[in-house]
Coordinates of C-alpha atoms in Angstrom, one line a residue:
M1 CA -118.9 166.9 4.6
N2 CA -118.4 168.8 1.4
T3 CA -121.4 169.9 -0.7
S4 CA -120.5 167.9 -3.8
A5 CA -120.8 164.7 -1.8
K6 CA -124.2 165.8 -0.5
R7 CA -125.4 166.6 -3.9
G8 CA -124.1 163.5 -5.5
L9 CA -122.2 165.4 -8.3
S10 CA -118.7 166.8 -8.2
R11 CA -118.1 170.1 -9.9
R12 CA -116.2 168.3 -12.7
Q13 CA -119.2 165.9 -13.3
L14 CA -121.6 168.8 -13.4
L15 CA -119.6 170.7 -16.0
S16 CA -118.9 167.6 -18.1
R17 CA -122.6 166.6 -18.1
S18 CA -123.9 170.0 -18.9
I19 CA -121.5 170.5 -21.8
A20 CA -122.1 167.0 -23.1
A21 CA -125.8 167.5 -23.1
G22 CA -125.5 170.9 -24.9
A23 CA -128.2 172.3 -22.6
T24 CA -128.7 176.0 -21.9
F25 CA -129.1 175.2 -18.2
M26 CA -128.0 172.4 -15.9
V27 CA -130.8 171.5 -13.5
G28 CA -130.1 169.4 -10.5
A29 CA -131.5 168.7 -7.1
G30 CA -132.1 172.2 -5.6
F31 CA -129.9 174.2 -8.1
V32 CA -129.7 175.6 -11.6
A33 CA -126.4 176.4 -13.3
A34 CA -125.2 177.6 -16.7
Q35 CA -123.7 175.2 -19.0
D36 CA -120.5 177.1 -19.0
A37 CA -120.5 177.3 -15.2
T38 CA -120.4 181.1 -15.1
W39 CA -123.2 181.2 -12.6
A40 CA -125.3 178.9 -10.4
T41 CA -128.1 179.4 -8.0
E42 CA -129.8 177.4 -5.3
V43 CA -133.5 177.3 -5.2
V44 CA -135.5 177.3 -2.0
A45 CA -139.2 177.2 -2.8
L46 CA -139.4 176.7 -6.6
K47 CA -138.5 173.6 -8.6
P48 CA -135.1 174.0 -10.3
E49 CA -136.8 173.6 -13.7
T50 CA -139.1 176.5 -12.8
M51 CA -136.2 178.7 -12.0
A52 CA -134.5 177.8 -15.2
T53 CA -137.7 178.6 -17.1
L54 CA -138.0 182.0 -15.4
V55 CA -134.5 182.9 -16.4
Q56 CA -135.1 181.9 -20.0
M57 CA -138.4 183.8 -19.9
A58 CA -136.6 186.9 -18.6
R59 CA -134.0 186.7 -21.4
D60 CA -136.8 186.4 -23.9
I61 CA -138.8 189.3 -22.6
Y62 CA -135.9 191.7 -22.3
P63 CA -133.2 190.3 -24.7
H64 CA -129.8 191.8 -24.3
D65 CA -127.1 189.5 -25.8
H66 CA -124.4 191.6 -24.1
V67 CA -125.9 191.1 -20.6
P68 CA -124.7 187.9 -18.9
T69 CA -127.4 185.5 -17.7
E70 CA -126.3 185.9 -14.1
F71 CA -128.0 189.3 -14.0
Y72 CA -131.2 187.7 -15.2
V73 CA -130.9 185.1 -12.4
I74 CA -130.6 187.9 -9.9
A75 CA -133.6 189.6 -11.3
V76 CA -135.9 186.6 -11.0
K77 CA -134.4 185.2 -7.7
G78 CA -137.0 187.2 -5.8
Y79 CA -139.7 184.9 -7.0
D80 CA -138.1 182.0 -5.1
T81 CA -140.2 182.4 -2.0
K82 CA -142.8 180.3 -0.3
E83 CA -145.3 183.2 -0.7
A84 CA -144.8 183.4 -4.5
A85 CA -144.1 179.7 -5.3
E86 CA -147.7 178.6 -5.9
T87 CA -148.4 181.4 -8.4
I88 CA -145.1 181.1 -10.2
E89 CA -145.3 177.3 -10.4
A90 CA -148.8 177.6 -11.9
G91 CA -147.7 180.3 -14.4
V92 CA -144.7 178.2 -15.5
A93 CA -147.0 175.2 -15.9
A94 CA -149.3 177.3 -18.2
L95 CA -146.2 178.4 -20.1
N96 CA -145.1 174.8 -20.5
A97 CA -148.7 173.8 -21.6
A98 CA -148.6 176.5 -24.3
A99 CA -145.3 175.1 -25.5
Q100 CA -146.7 171.6 -25.5
G101 CA -149.6 172.9 -27.6
K102 CA -147.0 173.8 -30.2
G103 CA -145.4 170.4 -30.1
Y104 CA -142.6 170.9 -27.6
G105 CA -142.0 169.1 -24.3
S106 CA -141.7 172.4 -22.4
Y107 CA -140.8 176.1 -22.8
L108 CA -137.1 175.2 -22.2
D109 CA -137.3 172.7 -25.0
M110 CA -138.1 175.4 -27.6
G111 CA -134.8 176.0 -29.2
W112 CA -135.7 179.0 -31.3
E113 CA -136.2 182.4 -29.6
R114 CA -139.0 183.3 -32.1
D115 CA -141.0 180.2 -31.1
R116 CA -140.7 181.1 -27.4
V117 CA -141.6 184.7 -28.1
D118 CA -144.8 183.5 -29.9
V119 CA -145.7 181.6 -26.8
L120 CA -145.1 184.6 -24.6
R121 CA -147.2 186.8 -26.9
G122 CA -150.0 184.4 -26.4
M123 CA -149.7 184.9 -22.7
E124 CA -148.9 188.6 -22.5
Q125 CA -152.3 189.5 -21.1
S126 CA -152.1 187.0 -18.3
A127 CA -151.4 188.1 -14.7
F128 CA -148.4 185.8 -14.6
F129 CA -146.7 187.4 -17.6
Q130 CA -147.5 190.9 -16.4
Q131 CA -146.1 190.1 -12.9
I132 CA -142.8 188.7 -14.4
R133 CA -142.5 191.5 -17.0
S134 CA -143.1 194.3 -14.6
G135 CA -140.8 192.7 -11.9
L136 CA -138.0 192.5 -14.5
V137 CA -138.1 196.3 -15.1
T138 CA -136.7 196.9 -11.7
G139 CA -135.2 193.6 -11.0
L140 CA -132.9 193.7 -14.0
Y141 CA -132.3 197.4 -14.7
N142 CA -131.8 198.5 -11.1
Q143 CA -128.7 196.4 -10.7
K144 CA -125.8 198.8 -10.5
A145 CA -123.5 196.2 -12.0
V146 CA -125.7 196.2 -15.2
W147 CA -125.6 200.0 -15.7
P148 CA -122.2 200.2 -17.4
L149 CA -123.3 197.6 -19.9
F150 CA -125.8 200.1 -21.1
G151 CA -123.6 203.1 -20.8
Y152 CA -125.4 204.5 -17.8
E153 CA -123.2 206.2 -15.3
G154 CA -125.7 206.2 -12.5
E155 CA -127.5 209.1 -10.7
S156 CA -125.9 212.4 -10.9
F157 CA -127.8 214.5 -8.3
S158 CA -125.2 213.9 -5.7
M159 CA -122.5 215.2 -8.1
G160 CA -124.3 218.4 -9.2
G161 CA -126.8 217.0 -11.7
Y162 CA -126.4 216.2 -15.4
L163 CA -125.8 219.8 -16.5
D164 CA -122.6 219.8 -14.5
R165 CA -121.7 216.2 -15.0
G166 CA -122.0 214.3 -18.2
F167 CA -124.4 216.4 -20.2
D168 CA -121.9 217.0 -23.0
D169 CA -120.2 213.6 -22.8
I170 CA -121.7 212.6 -26.1
A171 CA -118.9 211.2 -28.2
W172 CA -121.1 210.0 -31.1
L173 CA -122.3 213.5 -32.3

């Protein structure tokens, strides 16, 4: 039996519904996908809405327009565990409550980045925010596939160090 029959949506239906809705994320039973279908991920312990919120939160904390969302998904995927689920679900519920206090249905319903950032600033001292923020430092920036997007060539110790490799590669001086 193919997976689209199990899920109840074909790939074509998924794409057409997400594009028609104009949503940033397509959330279904056990998965989250981008509206342009460039990435999708299954969730194990978290609700799909929670994973979508974490991805948006990650983009808002460390915004890089040139970094595809799939790298943010990889960075927060580590929170999709039974051990972390309760804490993450509670943190996202608090995030959604803060958004509701500003007149939105949820954090994901906030269309403007500045509105989401205001909500995040109100939560930045919370343990949940600090956990996500600090986890993103390594979760996002330690992905070797992201390094070229920032112009980082990787470690150079194995190639003689920076003095012998790349120290004078500066083209903008």
